[in-house]
N, CA, C and O atoms as a MOPAC input file, in Angstrom:
PM7 MOZYME 1SCF
protein

 N    -21.73500 1  -113.35700 1   131.18000 1
 C    -20.55400 1  -113.27900 1   131.98000 1
 C    -20.26100 1  -111.80700 1   132.26100 1
 O    -20.39600 1  -110.96200 1   131.37600 1
 N    -19.86900 1  -111.51200 1   133.46600 1
 C    -19.53900 1  -110.14200 1   133.85300 1
 C    -18.03400 1  -109.96200 1   133.88400 1
 O    -17.27700 1  -110.93000 1   133.95900 1
 N    -17.61300 1  -108.70900 1   133.82400 1
 C    -16.19200 1  -108.38500 1   133.86900 1
 C    -15.96700 1  -107.38200 1   134.98900 1
 O    -16.59000 1  -106.32000 1   135.00800 1
 N    -15.07900 1  -107.71100 1   135.92300 1
 C    -14.72600 1  -106.79000 1   137.00400 1
 C    -13.64800 1  -105.86500 1   136.47000 1
 O    -12.60800 1  -106.32500 1   135.99700 1
 N    -13.89200 1  -104.55300 1   136.54400 1
 C    -12.97900 1  -103.60800 1   135.91900 1
 C    -12.02200 1  -102.93000 1   136.88600 1
 O    -10.94000 1  -102.51400 1   136.47100 1
 N    -12.37400 1  -102.80600 1   138.14300 1
 C    -11.53400 1  -102.06200 1   139.08500 1
 C    -11.26900 1  -102.85600 1   140.35900 1
 O    -11.27600 1  -102.29300 1   141.45400 1
 N    -11.03900 1  -104.13500 1   140.22700 1
 C    -10.75900 1  -104.95300 1   141.39900 1
 C    -12.01300 1  -105.39800 1   142.11900 1
 O    -13.12900 1  -105.17500 1   141.64900 1
 N    -11.82300 1  -106.01800 1   143.24100 1
 C    -12.92400 1  -106.64000 1   143.97500 1
 C    -13.95000 1  -105.61800 1   144.46800 1
 O    -15.13300 1  -105.93900 1   144.58100 1
 N    -13.51300 1  -104.39600 1   144.76200 1
 C    -14.43900 1  -103.38100 1   145.26500 1
 C    -14.92900 1  -102.44000 1   144.17400 1
 O    -15.70900 1  -101.52900 1   144.45100 1
 N    -14.49200 1  -102.64200 1   142.96300 1
 C    -14.89700 1  -101.77700 1   141.85900 1
 C    -16.16900 1  -102.26400 1   141.19400 1
 O    -16.78100 1  -103.24300 1   141.62100 1
 N    -16.54700 1  -101.57600 1   140.16300 1
 C    -17.74700 1  -101.94900 1   139.42000 1
 C    -17.49300 1  -103.12000 1   138.49100 1
 O    -16.35600 1  -103.56200 1   138.32600 1
 N    -18.54300 1  -103.60800 1   137.89800 1
 C    -18.41800 1  -104.67900 1   136.92200 1
 C    -19.35900 1  -104.39300 1   135.77500 1
 O    -20.31600 1  -103.63300 1   135.91400 1
 N    -19.08000 1  -105.00700 1   134.64100 1
 C    -19.97300 1  -104.86500 1   133.50000 1
 C    -20.37800 1  -106.24100 1   133.04000 1
 O    -19.56000 1  -107.16000 1   133.00700 1
 N    -21.63300 1  -106.38500 1   132.68600 1
 C    -22.14000 1  -107.66900 1   132.23500 1
 C    -23.24300 1  -108.17400 1   133.14900 1
 O    -23.73600 1  -107.45200 1   134.01600 1
 N    -23.61800 1  -109.42300 1   132.93700 1
 C    -24.74300 1  -110.01500 1   133.65600 1
 C    -24.25200 1  -111.07700 1   134.62000 1
 O    -23.43300 1  -111.92300 1   134.26200 1
 N    -24.75600 1  -111.02800 1   135.84200 1
 C    -24.49900 1  -112.04700 1   136.85500 1
 C    -25.84100 1  -112.40500 1   137.45700 1
 O    -26.43600 1  -111.61000 1   138.18500 1
 N    -26.31300 1  -113.59200 1   137.15800 1
 C    -27.62100 1  -114.00200 1   137.67400 1
 C    -28.71900 1  -113.10400 1   137.15600 1
 O    -28.94500 1  -113.01400 1   135.94900 1
 N    -29.40600 1  -112.43400 1   138.07800 1
 C    -30.52500 1  -111.58100 1   137.68500 1
 C    -30.18000 1  -110.10100 1   137.73800 1
 O    -31.07700 1  -109.26000 1   137.67500 1
 N    -28.87800 1  -109.76000 1   137.85600 1
 C    -28.48800 1  -108.35600 1   137.86700 1
 C    -27.53200 1  -108.06500 1   136.72000 1
 O    -26.85900 1  -108.95700 1   136.20400 1
 N    -27.49000 1  -106.79500 1   136.33400 1
 C    -26.63200 1  -106.33900 1   135.25200 1
 C    -25.80600 1  -105.18100 1   135.78400 1
 O    -26.34900 1  -104.23700 1   136.35900 1
 N    -24.48800 1  -105.25100 1   135.59300 1
 C    -23.60500 1  -104.16300 1   135.97700 1
 C    -23.23700 1  -103.35800 1   134.74800 1
 O    -23.05300 1  -103.91600 1   133.66600 1
 N    -23.12900 1  -102.03900 1   134.91000 1
 C    -22.80300 1  -101.17800 1   133.78000 1
 C    -22.13100 1   -99.91200 1   134.29500 1
 O    -22.12400 1   -99.64000 1   135.49500 1
 N    -21.57100 1   -99.15000 1   133.37200 1
 C    -20.99900 1   -97.85500 1   133.68500 1
 C    -21.83700 1   -96.82400 1   132.94200 1
 O    -21.95200 1   -96.87700 1   131.71700 1
 N    -22.41900 1   -95.89100 1   133.67900 1
 C    -23.30300 1   -94.87900 1   133.09800 1
 C    -22.84200 1   -93.51200 1   133.56700 1
 O    -22.85100 1   -93.22000 1   134.76300 1
 N    -22.43600 1   -92.67000 1   132.61400 1
 C    -21.94700 1   -91.32100 1   132.90800 1
 C    -20.81700 1   -91.33400 1   133.92400 1
 O    -20.74200 1   -90.47900 1   134.80700 1
 N    -19.93800 1   -92.32100 1   133.78300 1
 C    -18.77300 1   -92.40400 1   134.65700 1
 C    -19.02200 1   -93.05800 1   136.00200 1
 O    -18.09300 1   -93.17400 1   136.80100 1
 N    -20.23400 1   -93.48800 1   136.27800 1
 C    -20.55200 1   -94.12500 1   137.54800 1
 C    -20.88800 1   -95.59000 1   137.30800 1
 O    -21.58200 1   -95.92900 1   136.35000 1
 N    -20.39200 1   -96.45300 1   138.18600 1
 C    -20.73000 1   -97.86900 1   138.10500 1
 C    -22.10600 1   -98.07800 1   138.71900 1
 O    -22.36700 1   -97.64000 1   139.84000 1
 N    -22.98400 1   -98.75000 1   137.98200 1
 C    -24.34200 1   -98.98500 1   138.47600 1
 C    -24.68400 1  -100.46800 1   138.35100 1
 O    -24.10500 1  -101.19200 1   137.54100 1
 N    -25.62000 1  -100.89100 1   139.15700 1
 C    -26.14700 1  -102.25100 1   139.11000 1
 C    -27.65600 1  -102.12300 1   138.95800 1
 O    -28.29700 1  -101.34400 1   139.66400 1
 N    -28.21000 1  -102.88500 1   138.04300 1
 C    -29.65800 1  -102.85300 1   137.83600 1
 C    -30.16600 1  -104.26400 1   137.59400 1
 O    -29.39300 1  -105.18300 1   137.32700 1
 N    -31.45900 1  -104.41400 1   137.69100 1
 C    -32.04000 1  -105.73600 1   137.45600 1
 C    -32.21100 1  -105.96400 1   135.95900 1
 O    -32.20500 1  -105.01800 1   135.17100 1
 N    -32.36200 1  -107.20700 1   135.58500 1
 C    -32.59600 1  -107.54000 1   134.18400 1
 C    -33.96500 1  -106.99000 1   133.79100 1
 O    -34.95300 1  -107.22200 1   134.48600 1
 N    -34.02200 1  -106.25600 1   132.66800 1
 C    -35.32700 1  -105.72600 1   132.26000 1
 C    -36.30000 1  -106.83800 1   131.87400 1
 O    -35.90800 1  -107.86000 1   131.31100 1
 N    -37.55400 1  -106.62000 1   132.18400 1
 C    -38.58900 1  -107.59500 1   131.82800 1
 C    -39.02700 1  -107.36500 1   130.39100 1
 O    -39.06300 1  -106.22200 1   129.93500 1
 N    -39.35700 1  -108.41700 1   129.67900 1
 C    -39.85100 1  -108.23800 1   128.30400 1
 C    -41.15800 1  -107.44200 1   128.30100 1
 O    -41.98600 1  -107.57700 1   129.20300 1
 N    -41.32300 1  -106.62500 1   127.28800 1
 C    -42.52400 1  -105.80100 1   127.18400 1
 C    -43.72100 1  -106.66000 1   126.78700 1
 O    -43.60200 1  -107.59700 1   125.99600 1
 N    -44.86700 1  -106.32000 1   127.35000 1
 C    -46.09500 1  -107.03600 1   126.98500 1
 C    -46.83800 1  -106.31800 1   125.85800 1
 O    -47.83300 1  -106.82800 1   125.34300 1
 N    -46.35100 1  -105.13300 1   125.47700 1
 C    -46.98200 1  -104.36500 1   124.41000 1
 C    -46.52900 1  -104.88100 1   123.05000 1
 O    -45.43700 1  -105.43400 1   122.91700 1
 N    -47.36400 1  -104.69900 1   122.05800 1
 C    -47.00200 1  -105.03000 1   120.68200 1
 C    -46.03400 1  -103.96100 1   120.16900 1
 O    -46.21800 1  -102.77900 1   120.46200 1
 N    -45.00000 1  -104.35600 1   119.40500 1
 C    -44.07000 1  -103.35400 1   118.87800 1
 C    -44.75600 1  -102.44600 1   117.85400 1
 O    -45.64000 1  -102.87200 1   117.11000 1
 N    -44.32300 1  -101.18600 1   117.83900 1
 C    -44.89100 1  -100.23100 1   116.88300 1
 C    -44.31700 1  -100.50400 1   115.49300 1
 O    -43.38000 1  -101.28700 1   115.34000 1
 N    -44.88800 1   -99.85200 1   114.49100 1
 C    -44.39500 1  -100.02000 1   113.12600 1
 C    -42.95300 1   -99.54100 1   112.99400 1
 O    -42.16100 1  -100.15500 1   112.27800 1
 N    -42.60500 1   -98.45100 1   113.67700 1
 C    -41.23500 1   -97.94300 1   113.63300 1
 C    -40.26600 1   -98.94500 1   114.27400 1
 O    -39.16000 1   -99.14600 1   113.77300 1
 N    -40.67600 1   -99.56300 1   115.36400 1
 C    -39.82900 1  -100.56300 1   116.01300 1
 C    -39.63200 1  -101.77200 1   115.10900 1
 O    -38.52400 1  -102.29700 1   115.00200 1
 N    -40.69200 1  -102.20900 1   114.46800 1
 C    -40.58300 1  -103.35000 1   113.54900 1
 C    -39.66700 1  -103.02100 1   112.37500 1
 O    -38.89200 1  -103.86700 1   111.92700 1
 N    -39.75900 1  -101.78500 1   111.87800 1
 C    -38.88900 1  -101.35800 1   110.78300 1
 C    -37.43200 1  -101.35900 1   111.22500 1
 O    -36.56000 1  -101.81700 1   110.48800 1
 N    -37.16500 1  -100.84900 1   112.42100 1
 C    -35.80200 1  -100.82000 1   112.93900 1
 C    -35.27800 1  -102.23500 1   113.16400 1
 O    -34.11500 1  -102.50700 1   112.86900 1
 N    -36.10000 1  -103.13100 1   113.67400 1
 C    -35.68900 1  -104.51800 1   113.87400 1
 C    -35.35000 1  -105.18100 1   112.54700 1
 O    -34.39900 1  -105.95800 1   112.46400 1
 N    -36.11800 1  -104.88000 1   111.51800 1
 C    -35.85600 1  -105.42200 1   110.18500 1
 C    -34.53400 1  -104.90500 1   109.63900 1
 O    -33.75000 1  -105.66500 1   109.07200 1
 N    -34.28800 1  -103.60400 1   109.81200 1
 C    -33.02700 1  -103.01300 1   109.35300 1
 C    -31.83800 1  -103.66400 1   110.06200 1
 O    -30.84800 1  -104.02800 1   109.42600 1
 N    -31.94500 1  -103.80400 1   111.36900 1
 C    -30.86200 1  -104.40000 1   112.14400 1
 C    -30.63300 1  -105.84100 1   111.70500 1
 O    -29.48800 1  -106.27700 1   111.58300 1
 N    -31.69300 1  -106.56900 1   111.47000 1
 C    -31.59200 1  -107.95600 1   111.01000 1
 C    -30.87200 1  -108.03600 1   109.66900 1
 O    -30.06400 1  -108.93700 1   109.44800 1
 N    -31.16600 1  -107.08700 1   108.77000 1
 C    -30.50600 1  -107.06600 1   107.46700 1
 C    -29.00500 1  -106.79700 1   107.60900 1
 O    -28.19500 1  -107.42300 1   106.92600 1
 N    -28.64200 1  -105.87600 1   108.48400 1
 C    -27.22300 1  -105.56500 1   108.69100 1
 C    -26.49500 1  -106.77900 1   109.26700 1
 O    -25.39400 1  -107.10700 1   108.82400 1
 N    -27.09100 1  -107.43800 1   110.23700 1
 C    -26.47500 1  -108.61800 1   110.84300 1
 C    -26.31800 1  -109.72400 1   109.81500 1
 O    -25.27700 1  -110.38000 1   109.77300 1
 N    -27.33200 1  -109.94400 1   108.98500 1
 C    -27.23500 1  -111.00000 1   107.97300 1
 C    -26.15700 1  -110.66600 1   106.93500 1
 O    -25.54900 1  -111.57300 1   106.36900 1
 N    -25.91600 1  -109.37700 1   106.68100 1
 C    -24.85600 1  -108.97700 1   105.76600 1
 C    -23.47900 1  -109.19100 1   106.39500 1
 O    -22.55200 1  -109.63600 1   105.71800 1
 N    -23.34200 1  -108.87800 1   107.67900 1
 C    -22.04400 1  -108.95800 1   108.34700 1
 C    -21.67000 1  -110.36800 1   108.79800 1
 O    -20.48800 1  -110.64500 1   108.99900 1
 N    -22.61800 1  -111.24300 1   108.95900 1
 C    -22.35800 1  -112.59000 1   109.47300 1
 C    -21.30600 1  -113.34100 1   108.65200 1
 O    -20.42600 1  -113.95600 1   109.25500 1
 N    -21.34000 1  -113.33000 1   107.31200 1
 C    -20.30100 1  -114.03700 1   106.56000 1
 C    -18.89800 1  -113.45700 1   106.76400 1
 O    -17.90500 1  -114.15700 1   106.56900 1
 N    -18.81300 1  -112.18100 1   107.15700 1
 C    -17.51400 1  -111.55300 1   107.37600 1
 C    -16.88100 1  -111.97300 1   108.69900 1
 O    -15.71500 1  -111.66900 1   108.95100 1
 N    -17.62800 1  -112.65900 1   109.53300 1
 C    -17.11900 1  -113.08400 1   110.83800 1
 C    -15.92400 1  -114.02800 1   110.68500 1
 O    -14.96600 1  -113.93900 1   111.45200 1
 N    -15.97300 1  -114.91900 1   109.71100 1
 C    -14.85900 1  -115.83600 1   109.49100 1
 C    -13.59700 1  -115.08500 1   109.09700 1
 O    -12.50300 1  -115.43000 1   109.54300 1
 N    -13.74100 1  -114.06200 1   108.26500 1
 C    -12.59300 1  -113.26400 1   107.85400 1
 C    -12.00800 1  -112.53000 1   109.05300 1
 O    -10.78900 1  -112.45600 1   109.20900 1
 N    -12.86800 1  -111.99600 1   109.88800 1
 C    -12.41200 1  -111.24900 1   111.05800 1
 C    -11.62100 1  -112.14600 1   112.00300 1
 O    -10.58300 1  -111.73300 1   112.51900 1
 N    -12.09600 1  -113.36300 1   112.23500 1
 C    -11.39800 1  -114.24700 1   113.16400 1
 C    -10.05100 1  -114.69200 1   112.60900 1
 O     -9.14500 1  -115.00700 1   113.37900 1
 N     -9.90200 1  -114.72300 1   111.28500 1
 C     -8.61200 1  -115.08400 1   110.70100 1
 C     -7.63800 1  -113.91700 1   110.73100 1
 O     -6.43700 1  -114.13300 1   110.89300 1
 N     -8.11500 1  -112.69600 1   110.58100 1
 C     -7.25300 1  -111.51400 1   110.53600 1
 C     -6.91200 1  -111.01000 1   111.93300 1
 O     -5.82700 1  -110.46600 1   112.13900 1
 N     -7.79800 1  -111.17600 1   112.87800 1
 C     -7.63800 1  -110.59900 1   114.21200 1
 C     -6.30500 1  -110.92200 1   114.88600 1
 O     -5.70400 1  -110.01000 1   115.45300 1
 N     -5.79800 1  -112.16800 1   114.86100 1
 C     -4.52000 1  -112.43100 1   115.53500 1
 C     -3.36400 1  -111.59700 1   114.96300 1
 O     -2.44800 1  -111.23300 1   115.70000 1
 N     -3.39900 1  -111.29400 1   113.67100 1
 C     -2.32900 1  -110.52100 1   113.06500 1
 C     -2.38500 1  -109.05000 1   113.47100 1
 O     -1.35500 1  -108.37500 1   113.48400 1
 N     -3.54600 1  -108.55900 1   113.79300 1
 C     -3.67900 1  -107.16200 1   114.21400 1
 C     -2.99100 1  -106.95100 1   115.55800 1
 O     -2.36500 1  -105.91100 1   115.76300 1
 N     -3.09000 1  -107.90000 1   116.46800 1
 C     -2.54200 1  -107.75600 1   117.79700 1
 C     -1.04400 1  -108.05300 1   117.87900 1
 O     -0.45100 1  -107.89900 1   118.94700 1
 N     -0.42800 1  -108.47000 1   116.79100 1
 C      1.01800 1  -108.74900 1   116.80300 1
 C      1.85100 1  -107.48000 1   116.78000 1
 O      3.04300 1  -107.53900 1   117.08000 1
 N      1.28100 1  -106.34700 1   116.43900 1
 C      2.03100 1  -105.10000 1   116.32800 1
 C      2.51300 1  -104.59700 1   117.66000 1
 O      3.16200 1  -103.55300 1   117.72800 1

């Protein structure tokens, strides 16, 4: 889902069909969806993917706590 940030003539962020809208260095840009790489990932990439996976698996149980606390944060 994309989000229009500056009205109908402004930029948007997110994905719509096969295009992606973003803001880069203060400019609104539109680009195509990147194609998956056909190359095998390097050892460094695999290590980084493993690290990211570990962080996500650690944070996933905290999601329930966040959804319960979040409404109280916005009451201020």
